[in-house]
PDB file of C-alpha atoms in Angstrom:
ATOM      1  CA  UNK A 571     152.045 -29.697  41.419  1.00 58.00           C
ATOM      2  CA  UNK A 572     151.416 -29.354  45.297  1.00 66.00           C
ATOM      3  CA  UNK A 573     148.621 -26.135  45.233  1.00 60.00           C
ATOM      4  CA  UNK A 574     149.475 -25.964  48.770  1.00 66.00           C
ATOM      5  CA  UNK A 575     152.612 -25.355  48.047  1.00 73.00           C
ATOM      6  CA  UNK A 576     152.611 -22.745  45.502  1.00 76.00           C
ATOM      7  CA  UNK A 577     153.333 -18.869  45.964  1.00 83.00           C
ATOM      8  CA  UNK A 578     151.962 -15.882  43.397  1.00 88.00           C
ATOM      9  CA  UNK A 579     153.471 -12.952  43.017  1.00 89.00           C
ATOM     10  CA  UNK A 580     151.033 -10.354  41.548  1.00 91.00           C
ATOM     11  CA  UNK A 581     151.786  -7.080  40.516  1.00 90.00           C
ATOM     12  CA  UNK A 582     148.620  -5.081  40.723  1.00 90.00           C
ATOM     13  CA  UNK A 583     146.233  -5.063  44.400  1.00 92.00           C
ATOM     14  CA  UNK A 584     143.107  -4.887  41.885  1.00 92.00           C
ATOM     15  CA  UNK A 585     140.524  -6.231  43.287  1.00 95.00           C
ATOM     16  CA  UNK A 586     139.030  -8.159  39.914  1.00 96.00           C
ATOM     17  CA  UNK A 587     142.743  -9.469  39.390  1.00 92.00           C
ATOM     18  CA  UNK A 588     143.437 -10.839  42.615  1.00 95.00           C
ATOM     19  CA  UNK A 589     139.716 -12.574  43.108  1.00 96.00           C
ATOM     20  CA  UNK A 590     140.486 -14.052  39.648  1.00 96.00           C
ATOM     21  CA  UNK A 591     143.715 -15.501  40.522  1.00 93.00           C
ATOM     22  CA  UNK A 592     142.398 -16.668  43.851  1.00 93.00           C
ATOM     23  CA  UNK A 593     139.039 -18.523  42.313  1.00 95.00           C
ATOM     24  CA  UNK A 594     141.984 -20.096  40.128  1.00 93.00           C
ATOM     25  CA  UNK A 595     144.151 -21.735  41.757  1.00 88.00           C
ATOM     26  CA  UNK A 596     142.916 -21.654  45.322  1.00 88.00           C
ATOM     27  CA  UNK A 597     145.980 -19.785  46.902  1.00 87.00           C
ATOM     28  CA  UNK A 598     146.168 -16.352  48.346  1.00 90.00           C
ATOM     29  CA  UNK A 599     148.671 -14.218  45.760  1.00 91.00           C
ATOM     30  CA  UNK A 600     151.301 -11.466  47.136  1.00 91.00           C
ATOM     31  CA  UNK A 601     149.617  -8.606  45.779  1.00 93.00           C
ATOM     32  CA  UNK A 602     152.317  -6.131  45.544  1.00 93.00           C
ATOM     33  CA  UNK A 603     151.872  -2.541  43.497  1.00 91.00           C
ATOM     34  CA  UNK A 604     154.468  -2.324  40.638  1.00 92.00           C
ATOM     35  CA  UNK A 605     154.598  -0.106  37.684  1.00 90.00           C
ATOM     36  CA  UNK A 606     153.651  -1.866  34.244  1.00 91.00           C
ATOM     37  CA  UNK A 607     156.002   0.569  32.444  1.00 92.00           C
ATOM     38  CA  UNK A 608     153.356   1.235  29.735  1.00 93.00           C
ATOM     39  CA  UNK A 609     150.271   3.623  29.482  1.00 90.00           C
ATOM     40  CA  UNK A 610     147.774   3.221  31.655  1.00 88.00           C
ATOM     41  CA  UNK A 611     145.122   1.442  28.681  1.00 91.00           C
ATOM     42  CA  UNK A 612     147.844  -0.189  26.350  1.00 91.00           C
ATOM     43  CA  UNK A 613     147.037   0.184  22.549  1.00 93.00           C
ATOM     44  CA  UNK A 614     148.239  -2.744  21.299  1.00 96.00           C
ATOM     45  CA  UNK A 615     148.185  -6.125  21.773  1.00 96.00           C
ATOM     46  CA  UNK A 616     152.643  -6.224  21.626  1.00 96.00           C
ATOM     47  CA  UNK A 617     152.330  -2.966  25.022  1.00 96.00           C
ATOM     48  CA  UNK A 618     149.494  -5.410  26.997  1.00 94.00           C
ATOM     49  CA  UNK A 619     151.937  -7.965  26.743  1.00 95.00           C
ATOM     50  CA  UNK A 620     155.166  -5.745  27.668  1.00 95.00           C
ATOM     51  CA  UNK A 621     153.099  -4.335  30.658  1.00 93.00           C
ATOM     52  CA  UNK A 622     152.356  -7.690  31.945  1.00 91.00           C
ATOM     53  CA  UNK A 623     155.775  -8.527  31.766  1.00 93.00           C
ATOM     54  CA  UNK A 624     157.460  -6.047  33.029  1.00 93.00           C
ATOM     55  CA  UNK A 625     154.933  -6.236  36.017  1.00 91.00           C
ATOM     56  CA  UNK A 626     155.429 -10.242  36.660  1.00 89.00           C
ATOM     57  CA  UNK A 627     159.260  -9.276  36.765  1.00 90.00           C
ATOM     58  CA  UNK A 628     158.770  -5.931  39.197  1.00 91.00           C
ATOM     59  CA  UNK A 629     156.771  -8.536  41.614  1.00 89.00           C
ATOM     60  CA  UNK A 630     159.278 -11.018  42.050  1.00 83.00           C
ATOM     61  CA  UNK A 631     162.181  -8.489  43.015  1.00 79.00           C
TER      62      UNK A 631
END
């Protein structure tokens, strides 16, 4: 895959998040603000997942 290529869509402007994803593949992500459509600190392991779903498919709209 052509890194220079590639374009991230990321659905949260948090700081941590978008340093990780930056120190990991090189690229600058989209940082957009989307709701995860679950509580704010999940519960389960099945909501973490839903949230970070829901907010991978709220970025690339």
């Amino acid at each position: 895959m052509e890194w220079d290529q590639l374009r991230i869509a990321l659905g949260t402007k948090n700081k941590a998040k978008v340093t990780a994803v930056r120190l990991a593949t090189g690229c600058e992500p989209i940082c957009v603000s989307v709701p995860s459509g679950v509580s704010d600190q999940p519960l389960s392991e099945a909501e973490t997942i839903a949230g970070a779903i829901n907010r991978a498919k709220a970025a690339l709209t």
